[in-house]
Tab-separated table of C-alpha atoms in Angstrom:
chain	number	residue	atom	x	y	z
A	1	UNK	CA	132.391	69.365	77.645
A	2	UNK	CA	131.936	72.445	79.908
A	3	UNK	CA	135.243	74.704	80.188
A	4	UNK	CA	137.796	74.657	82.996
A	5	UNK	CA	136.365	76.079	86.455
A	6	UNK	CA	139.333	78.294	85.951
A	7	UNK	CA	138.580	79.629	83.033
A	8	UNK	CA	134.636	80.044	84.138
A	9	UNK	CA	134.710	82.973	86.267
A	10	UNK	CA	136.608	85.159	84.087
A	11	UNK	CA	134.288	84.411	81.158
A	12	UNK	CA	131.631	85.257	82.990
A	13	UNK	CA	132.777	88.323	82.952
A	14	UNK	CA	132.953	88.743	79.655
A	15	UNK	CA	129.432	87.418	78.600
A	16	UNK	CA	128.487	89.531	81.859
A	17	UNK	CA	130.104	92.950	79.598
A	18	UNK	CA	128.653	91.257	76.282
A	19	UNK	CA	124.724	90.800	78.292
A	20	UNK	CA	125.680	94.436	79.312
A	21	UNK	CA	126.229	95.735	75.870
A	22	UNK	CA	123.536	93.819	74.063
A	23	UNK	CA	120.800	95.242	76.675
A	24	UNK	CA	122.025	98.907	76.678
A	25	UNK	CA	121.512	98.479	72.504
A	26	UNK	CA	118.646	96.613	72.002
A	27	UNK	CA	117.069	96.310	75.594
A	28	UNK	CA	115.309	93.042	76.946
A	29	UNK	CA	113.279	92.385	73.976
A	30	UNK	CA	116.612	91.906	71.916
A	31	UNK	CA	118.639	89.686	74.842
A	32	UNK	CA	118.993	86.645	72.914
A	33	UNK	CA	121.840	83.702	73.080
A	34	UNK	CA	122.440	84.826	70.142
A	35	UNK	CA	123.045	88.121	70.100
A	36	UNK	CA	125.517	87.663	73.420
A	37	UNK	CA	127.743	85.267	71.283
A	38	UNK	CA	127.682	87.470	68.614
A	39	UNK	CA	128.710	90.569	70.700
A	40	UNK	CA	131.303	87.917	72.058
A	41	UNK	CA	132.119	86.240	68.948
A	42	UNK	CA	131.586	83.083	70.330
A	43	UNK	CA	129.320	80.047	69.522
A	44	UNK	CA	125.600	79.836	70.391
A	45	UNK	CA	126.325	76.613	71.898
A	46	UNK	CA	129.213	77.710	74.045
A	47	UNK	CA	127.018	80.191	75.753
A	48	UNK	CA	124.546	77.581	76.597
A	49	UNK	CA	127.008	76.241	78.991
A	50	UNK	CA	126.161	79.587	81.492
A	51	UNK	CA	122.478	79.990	80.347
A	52	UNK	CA	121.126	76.683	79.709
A	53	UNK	CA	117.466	78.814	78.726
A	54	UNK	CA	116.553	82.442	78.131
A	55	UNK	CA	115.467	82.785	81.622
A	56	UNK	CA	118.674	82.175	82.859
A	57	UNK	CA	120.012	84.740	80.361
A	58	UNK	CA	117.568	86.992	81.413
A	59	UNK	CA	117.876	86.609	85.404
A	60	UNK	CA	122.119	87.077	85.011
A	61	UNK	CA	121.140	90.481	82.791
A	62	UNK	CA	118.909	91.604	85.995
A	63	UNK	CA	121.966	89.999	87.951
A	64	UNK	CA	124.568	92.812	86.357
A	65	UNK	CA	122.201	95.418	86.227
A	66	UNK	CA	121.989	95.357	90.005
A	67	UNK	CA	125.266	95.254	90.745
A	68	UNK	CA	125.729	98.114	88.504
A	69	UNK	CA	123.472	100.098	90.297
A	70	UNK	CA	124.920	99.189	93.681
A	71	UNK	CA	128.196	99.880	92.115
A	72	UNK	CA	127.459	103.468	90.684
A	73	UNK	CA	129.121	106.676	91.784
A	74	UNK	CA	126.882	108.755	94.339
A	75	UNK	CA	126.750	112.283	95.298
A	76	UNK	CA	128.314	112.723	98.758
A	77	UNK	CA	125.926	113.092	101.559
A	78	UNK	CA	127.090	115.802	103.655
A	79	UNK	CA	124.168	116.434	106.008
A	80	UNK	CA	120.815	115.471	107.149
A	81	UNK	CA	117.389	116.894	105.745
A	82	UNK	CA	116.540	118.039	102.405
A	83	UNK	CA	119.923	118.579	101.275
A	84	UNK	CA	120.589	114.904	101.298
A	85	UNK	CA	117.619	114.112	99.770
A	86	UNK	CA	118.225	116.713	96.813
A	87	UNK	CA	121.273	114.158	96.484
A	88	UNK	CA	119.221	110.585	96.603
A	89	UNK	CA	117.123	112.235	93.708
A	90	UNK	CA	119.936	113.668	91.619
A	91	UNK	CA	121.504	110.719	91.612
A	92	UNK	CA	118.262	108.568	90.383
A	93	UNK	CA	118.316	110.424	86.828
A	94	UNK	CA	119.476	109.914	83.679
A	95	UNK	CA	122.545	112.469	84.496
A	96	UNK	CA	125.692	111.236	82.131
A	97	UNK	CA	125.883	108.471	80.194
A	98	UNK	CA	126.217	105.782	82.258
A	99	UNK	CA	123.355	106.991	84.546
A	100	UNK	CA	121.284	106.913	81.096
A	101	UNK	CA	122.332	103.735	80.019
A	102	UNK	CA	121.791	101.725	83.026
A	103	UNK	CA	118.051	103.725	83.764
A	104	UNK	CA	117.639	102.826	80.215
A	105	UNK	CA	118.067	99.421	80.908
A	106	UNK	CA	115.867	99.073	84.277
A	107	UNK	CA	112.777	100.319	81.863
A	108	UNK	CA	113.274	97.512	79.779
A	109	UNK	CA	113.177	95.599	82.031
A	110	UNK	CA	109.708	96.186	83.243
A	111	UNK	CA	108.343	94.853	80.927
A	112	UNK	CA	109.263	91.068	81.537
A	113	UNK	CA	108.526	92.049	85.127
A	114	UNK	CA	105.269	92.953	84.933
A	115	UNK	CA	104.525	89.233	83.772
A	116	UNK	CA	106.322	87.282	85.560
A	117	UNK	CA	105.125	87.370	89.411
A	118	UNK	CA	108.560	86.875	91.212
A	119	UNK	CA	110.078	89.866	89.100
A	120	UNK	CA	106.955	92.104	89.678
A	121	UNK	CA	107.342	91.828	93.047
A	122	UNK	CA	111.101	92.020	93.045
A	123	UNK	CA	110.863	95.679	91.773
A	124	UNK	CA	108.069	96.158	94.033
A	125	UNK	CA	110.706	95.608	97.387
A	126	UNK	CA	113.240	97.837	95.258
A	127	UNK	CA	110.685	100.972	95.091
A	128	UNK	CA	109.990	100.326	99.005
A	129	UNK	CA	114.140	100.069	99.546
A	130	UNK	CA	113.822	103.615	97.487
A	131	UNK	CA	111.438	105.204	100.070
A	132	UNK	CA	112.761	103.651	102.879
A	133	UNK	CA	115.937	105.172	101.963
A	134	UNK	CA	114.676	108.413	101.855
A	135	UNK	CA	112.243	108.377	104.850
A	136	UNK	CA	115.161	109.437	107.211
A	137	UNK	CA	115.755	112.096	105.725
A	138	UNK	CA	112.456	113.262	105.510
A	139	UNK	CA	111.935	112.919	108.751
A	140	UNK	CA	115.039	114.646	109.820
A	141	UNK	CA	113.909	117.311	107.467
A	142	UNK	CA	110.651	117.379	109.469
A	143	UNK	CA	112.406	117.842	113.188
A	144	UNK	CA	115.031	120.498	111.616
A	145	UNK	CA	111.809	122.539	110.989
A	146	UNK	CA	113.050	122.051	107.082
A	147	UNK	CA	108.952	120.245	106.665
A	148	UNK	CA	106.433	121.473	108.405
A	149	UNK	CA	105.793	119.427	111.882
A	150	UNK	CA	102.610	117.880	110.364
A	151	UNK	CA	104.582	116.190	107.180
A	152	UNK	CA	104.087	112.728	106.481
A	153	UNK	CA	107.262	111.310	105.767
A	154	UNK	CA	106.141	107.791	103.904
A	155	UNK	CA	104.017	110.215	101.649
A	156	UNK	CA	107.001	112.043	101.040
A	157	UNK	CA	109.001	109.318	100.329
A	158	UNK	CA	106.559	107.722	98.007
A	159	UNK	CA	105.661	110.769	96.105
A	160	UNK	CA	110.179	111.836	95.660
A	161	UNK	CA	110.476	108.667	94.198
A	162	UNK	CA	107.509	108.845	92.077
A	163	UNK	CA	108.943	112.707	90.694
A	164	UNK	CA	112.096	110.823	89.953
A	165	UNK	CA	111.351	107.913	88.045
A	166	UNK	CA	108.783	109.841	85.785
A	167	UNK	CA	111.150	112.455	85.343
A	168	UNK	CA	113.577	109.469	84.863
A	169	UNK	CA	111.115	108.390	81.655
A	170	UNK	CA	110.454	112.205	79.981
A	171	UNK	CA	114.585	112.267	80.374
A	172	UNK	CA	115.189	109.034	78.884
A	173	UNK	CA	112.251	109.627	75.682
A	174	UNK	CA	113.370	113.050	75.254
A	175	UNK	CA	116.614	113.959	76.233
A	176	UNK	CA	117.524	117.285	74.215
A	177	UNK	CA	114.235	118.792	76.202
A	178	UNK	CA	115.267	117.539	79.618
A	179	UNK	CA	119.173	118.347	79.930
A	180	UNK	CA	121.366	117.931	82.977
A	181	UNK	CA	120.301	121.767	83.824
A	182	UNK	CA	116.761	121.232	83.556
A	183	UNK	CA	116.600	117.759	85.696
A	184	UNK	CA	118.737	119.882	88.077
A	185	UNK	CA	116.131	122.894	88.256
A	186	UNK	CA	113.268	120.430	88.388
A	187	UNK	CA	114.577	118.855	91.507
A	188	UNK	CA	115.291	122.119	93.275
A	189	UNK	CA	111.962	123.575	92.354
A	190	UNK	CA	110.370	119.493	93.725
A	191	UNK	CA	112.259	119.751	97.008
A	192	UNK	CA	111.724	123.552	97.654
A	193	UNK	CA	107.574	122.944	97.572
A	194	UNK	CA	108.077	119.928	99.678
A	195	UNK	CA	108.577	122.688	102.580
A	196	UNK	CA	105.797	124.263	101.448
B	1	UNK	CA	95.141	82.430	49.462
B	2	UNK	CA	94.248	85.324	51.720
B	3	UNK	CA	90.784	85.907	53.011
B	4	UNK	CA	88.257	87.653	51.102
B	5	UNK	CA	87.800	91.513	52.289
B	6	UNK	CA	84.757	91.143	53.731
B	7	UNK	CA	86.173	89.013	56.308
B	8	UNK	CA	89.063	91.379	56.656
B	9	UNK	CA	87.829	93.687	59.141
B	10	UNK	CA	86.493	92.204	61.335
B	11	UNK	CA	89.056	89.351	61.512
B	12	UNK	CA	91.538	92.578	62.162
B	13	UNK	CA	89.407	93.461	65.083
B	14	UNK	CA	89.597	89.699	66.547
B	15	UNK	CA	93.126	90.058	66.189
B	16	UNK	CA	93.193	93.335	67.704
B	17	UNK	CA	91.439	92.236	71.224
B	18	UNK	CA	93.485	88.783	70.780
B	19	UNK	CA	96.751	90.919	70.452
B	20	UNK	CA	95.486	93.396	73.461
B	21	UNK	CA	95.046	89.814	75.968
B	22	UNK	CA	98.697	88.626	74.876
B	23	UNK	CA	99.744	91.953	75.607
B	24	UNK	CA	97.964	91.965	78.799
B	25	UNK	CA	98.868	88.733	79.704
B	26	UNK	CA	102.645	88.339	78.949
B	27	UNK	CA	103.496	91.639	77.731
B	28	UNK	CA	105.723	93.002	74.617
B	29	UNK	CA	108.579	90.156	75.259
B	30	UNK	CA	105.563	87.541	74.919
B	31	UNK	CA	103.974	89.546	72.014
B	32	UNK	CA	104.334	86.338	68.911
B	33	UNK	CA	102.697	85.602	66.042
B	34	UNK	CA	102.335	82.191	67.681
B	35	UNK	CA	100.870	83.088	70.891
B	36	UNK	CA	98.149	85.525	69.328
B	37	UNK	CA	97.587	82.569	66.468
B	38	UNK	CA	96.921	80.220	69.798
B	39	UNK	CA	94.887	82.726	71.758
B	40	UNK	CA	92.677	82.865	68.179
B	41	UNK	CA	92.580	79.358	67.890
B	42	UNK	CA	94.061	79.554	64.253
B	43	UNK	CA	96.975	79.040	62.547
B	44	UNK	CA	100.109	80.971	61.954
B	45	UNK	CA	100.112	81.085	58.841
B	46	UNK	CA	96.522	82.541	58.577
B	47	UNK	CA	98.137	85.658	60.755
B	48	UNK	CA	101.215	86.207	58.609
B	49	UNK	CA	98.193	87.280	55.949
B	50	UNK	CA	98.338	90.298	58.345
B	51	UNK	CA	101.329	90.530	59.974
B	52	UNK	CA	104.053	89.533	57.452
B	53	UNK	CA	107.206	90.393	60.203
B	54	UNK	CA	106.909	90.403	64.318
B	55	UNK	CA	107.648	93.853	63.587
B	56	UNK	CA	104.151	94.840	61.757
B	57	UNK	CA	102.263	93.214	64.649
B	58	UNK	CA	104.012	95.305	67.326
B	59	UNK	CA	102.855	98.213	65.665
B	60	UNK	CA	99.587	97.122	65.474
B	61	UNK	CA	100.160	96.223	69.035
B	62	UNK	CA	100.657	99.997	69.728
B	63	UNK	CA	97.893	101.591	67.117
B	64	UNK	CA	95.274	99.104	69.967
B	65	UNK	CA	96.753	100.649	72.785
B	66	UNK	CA	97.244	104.095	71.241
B	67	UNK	CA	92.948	103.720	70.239
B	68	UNK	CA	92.715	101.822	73.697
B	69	UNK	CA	94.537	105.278	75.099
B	70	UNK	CA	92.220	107.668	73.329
B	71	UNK	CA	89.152	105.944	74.104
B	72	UNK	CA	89.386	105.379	77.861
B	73	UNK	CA	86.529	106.969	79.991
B	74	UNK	CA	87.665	110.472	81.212
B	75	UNK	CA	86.347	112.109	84.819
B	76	UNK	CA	84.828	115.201	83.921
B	77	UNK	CA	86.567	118.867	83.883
B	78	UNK	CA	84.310	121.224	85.317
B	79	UNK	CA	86.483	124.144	86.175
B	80	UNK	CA	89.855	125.730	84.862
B	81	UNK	CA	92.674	125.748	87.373
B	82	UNK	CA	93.786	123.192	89.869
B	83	UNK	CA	90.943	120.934	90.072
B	84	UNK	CA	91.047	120.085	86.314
B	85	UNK	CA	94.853	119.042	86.773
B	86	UNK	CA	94.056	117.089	89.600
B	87	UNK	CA	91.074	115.379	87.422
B	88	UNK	CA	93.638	115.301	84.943
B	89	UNK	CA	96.220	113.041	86.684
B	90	UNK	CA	94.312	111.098	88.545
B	91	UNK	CA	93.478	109.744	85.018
B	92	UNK	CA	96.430	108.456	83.782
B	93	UNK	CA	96.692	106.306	87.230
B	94	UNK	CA	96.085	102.376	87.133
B	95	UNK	CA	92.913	103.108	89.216
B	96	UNK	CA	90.453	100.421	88.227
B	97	UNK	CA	91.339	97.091	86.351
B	98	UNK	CA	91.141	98.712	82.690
B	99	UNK	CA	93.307	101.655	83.480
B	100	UNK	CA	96.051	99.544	85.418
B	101	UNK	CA	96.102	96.402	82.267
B	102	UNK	CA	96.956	99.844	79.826
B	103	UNK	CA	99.221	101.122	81.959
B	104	UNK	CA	100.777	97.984	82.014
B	105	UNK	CA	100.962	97.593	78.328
B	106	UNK	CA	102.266	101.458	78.068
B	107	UNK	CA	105.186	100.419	80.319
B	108	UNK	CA	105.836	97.062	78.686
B	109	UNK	CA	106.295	98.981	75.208
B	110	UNK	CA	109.303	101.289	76.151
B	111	UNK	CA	111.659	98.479	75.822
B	112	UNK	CA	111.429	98.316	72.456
B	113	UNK	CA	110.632	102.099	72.105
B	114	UNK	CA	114.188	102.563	73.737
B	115	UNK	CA	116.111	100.121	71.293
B	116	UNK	CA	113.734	102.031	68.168
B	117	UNK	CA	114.598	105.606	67.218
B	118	UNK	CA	111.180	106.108	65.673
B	119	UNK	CA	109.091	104.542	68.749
B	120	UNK	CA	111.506	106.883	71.452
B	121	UNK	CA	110.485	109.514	69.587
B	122	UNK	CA	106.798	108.780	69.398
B	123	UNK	CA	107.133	108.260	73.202
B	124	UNK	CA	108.715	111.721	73.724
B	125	UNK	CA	106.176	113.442	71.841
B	126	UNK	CA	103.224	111.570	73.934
B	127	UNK	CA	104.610	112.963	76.582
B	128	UNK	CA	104.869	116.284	75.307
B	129	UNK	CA	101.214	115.951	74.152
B	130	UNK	CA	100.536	115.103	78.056
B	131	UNK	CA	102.907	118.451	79.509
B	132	UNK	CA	100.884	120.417	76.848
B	133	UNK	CA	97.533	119.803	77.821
B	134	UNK	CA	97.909	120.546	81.436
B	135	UNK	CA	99.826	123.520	80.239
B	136	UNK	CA	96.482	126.054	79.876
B	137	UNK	CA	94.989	124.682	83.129
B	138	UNK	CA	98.260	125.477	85.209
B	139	UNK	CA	98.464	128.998	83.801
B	140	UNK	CA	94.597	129.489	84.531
B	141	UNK	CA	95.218	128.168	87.869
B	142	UNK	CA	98.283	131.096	87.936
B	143	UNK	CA	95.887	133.686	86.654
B	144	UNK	CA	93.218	132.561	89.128
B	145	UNK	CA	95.701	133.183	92.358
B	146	UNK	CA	95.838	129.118	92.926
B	147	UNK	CA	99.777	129.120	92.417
B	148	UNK	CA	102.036	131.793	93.111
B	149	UNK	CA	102.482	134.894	89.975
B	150	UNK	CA	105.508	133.440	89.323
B	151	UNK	CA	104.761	129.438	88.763
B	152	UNK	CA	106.344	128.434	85.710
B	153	UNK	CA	103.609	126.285	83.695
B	154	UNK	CA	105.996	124.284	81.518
B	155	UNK	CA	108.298	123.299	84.783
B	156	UNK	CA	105.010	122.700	86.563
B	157	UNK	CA	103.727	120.346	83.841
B	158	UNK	CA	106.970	118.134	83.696
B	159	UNK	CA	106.559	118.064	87.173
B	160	UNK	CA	103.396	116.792	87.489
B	161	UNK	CA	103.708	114.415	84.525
B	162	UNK	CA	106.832	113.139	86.585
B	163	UNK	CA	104.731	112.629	89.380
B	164	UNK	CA	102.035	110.818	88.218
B	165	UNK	CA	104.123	108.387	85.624
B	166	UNK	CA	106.331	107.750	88.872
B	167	UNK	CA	102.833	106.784	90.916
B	168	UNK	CA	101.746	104.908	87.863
B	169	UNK	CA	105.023	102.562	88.295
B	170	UNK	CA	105.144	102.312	92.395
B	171	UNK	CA	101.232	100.857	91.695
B	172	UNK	CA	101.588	98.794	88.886
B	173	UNK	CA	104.576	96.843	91.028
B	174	UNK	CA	103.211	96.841	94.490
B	175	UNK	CA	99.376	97.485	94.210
B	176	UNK	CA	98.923	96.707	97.888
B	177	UNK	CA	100.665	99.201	98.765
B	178	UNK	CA	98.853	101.950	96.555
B	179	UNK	CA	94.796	100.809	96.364
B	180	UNK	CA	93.103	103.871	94.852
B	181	UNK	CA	92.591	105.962	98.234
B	182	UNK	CA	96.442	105.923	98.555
B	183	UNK	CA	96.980	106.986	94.843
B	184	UNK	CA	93.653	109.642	95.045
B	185	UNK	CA	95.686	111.037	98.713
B	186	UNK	CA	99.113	111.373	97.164
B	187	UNK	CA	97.716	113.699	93.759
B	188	UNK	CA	95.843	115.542	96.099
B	189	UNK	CA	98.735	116.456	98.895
B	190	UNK	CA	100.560	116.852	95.384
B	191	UNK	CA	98.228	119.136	93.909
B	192	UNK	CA	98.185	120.858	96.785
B	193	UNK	CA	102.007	121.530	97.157
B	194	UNK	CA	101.977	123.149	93.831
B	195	UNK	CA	99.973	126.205	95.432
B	196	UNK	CA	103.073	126.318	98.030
């Protein structure tokens, strides 16, 4: 018999913090039923009452993971133009812990993305939420004389994002190399040539 | 009984391209001893004469793509400088079916290679490898006047390994949106920003 409705949201929760924990350890590869009841000390079978099959497992871990990132701390944005998009950038790296952890756990989950065609082009529209995010900035970067009047703000856009998510991966596969400081530098040194 | 040695070879290199169209096909989180025993037409138990634990055919998995890597055709580097880099990146891009089903395979393995301390650290060093041989053409571009006397070739390396390993993602999830024109444009408006 399937638990209370009462009781349902708040253990979501938990297997919700147990999914969390389980990915951020062993990534998507090890997100099994049971390694969540484990982590939750709970029964296999329990857990099938929320996640009947692994895909359901696996589309509540991409579930979390989004609402962690729309959830995370952000720089402030105090003005328009290059400074804000120094910001958007800095706060796309593995900077802190948590920053790595949940970056960490995006990665992994490319790789059941790339096969399935739903996911694939779910992180497609995220990349093109990244640039359109930044294009406004760009562009006000561009008519504060910041760019030069010729810039192409959607190449822009496309090639910030691209700096940041392979900088993302060199962080995340080597961190002692690529330490807050040098993430920091690398971003000041990317946005300064953007002017150029 | 396990097959006679003879056989052993090149039964390893049917399992090899077998393992490479799993891989290609469903990626590390599909990557079984069952589905490369059904893509073979054989049984399981004939492939556990190779690959005792899931964990000896992964890294088989990544000695094919590591030899699949090292073998891909390479454009040619006539010159020192800047226009070897920008040969340089252009190929590690998914331009062209082959180059796009590696890359795909190369970002399908960092799931596990995150949850591994042995694989991050194989991962780190590739990329290392890949900052170190742009290294000398970024410093002959320096001494040849194509970036400022005071570009910093290590910084400049990460940054254009960044760049390119960013690209490689945006295209592998929304190819539409970055045929090979769009990729070629983008590493040479990059290339050309270094100079600034």
């Amino acid at each position: 018999m399937p638990p209370a409705p009462v009781d349902h949201e708040s253990r979501r929760e938990d297997v919700s913090q147990a999914v969390w924990r389980v990915l951020a350890a062993k990534g998507f590869g090890g997100l099994t039923l049971r390694a969540v009841a484990t982590e939750m000390n709970v029964s296999t079978g329990l857990l099938m009452h929320y996640f009947p099959t692994k895909r359901a497992l696996v589309a509540h871990a991409l579930d979390v993971l989004e609402r962690s990132s729309a959830e995370r701390p952000r720089r402030p944005r105090p003005q328009d133009g290059l400074a804000t998009v120094r910001a958007m950038l800095l706060d796309l790296l593995p900077i802190g812990e948590d920053n790595a952890a949940r970056n960490r756990v995006w990665v992994g989950s490319w790789d059941q993305a790339l096969a399935d065609e739903g996911l694939r082009a779910g992180q497609g529209e995220r990349y093109a939420r990244m640039r359109a995010a930044l294009r406004p900035h760009l562009e006000a970067a561009r008519d504060l004389g910041e760019l030069p009047a010729d810039a192409d703000p959607d190449r822009l856009a496309a090639t910030a994002v691209a700096f940041a998510h392979g900088l993302v991966l060199q962080a995340l596969f080597d961190p002692q190399c690529f330490p807050e400081e040098t993430q920091t530098a690398m971003v000041d040194a990317f946005v300064g040539t953007l002017g150029g």
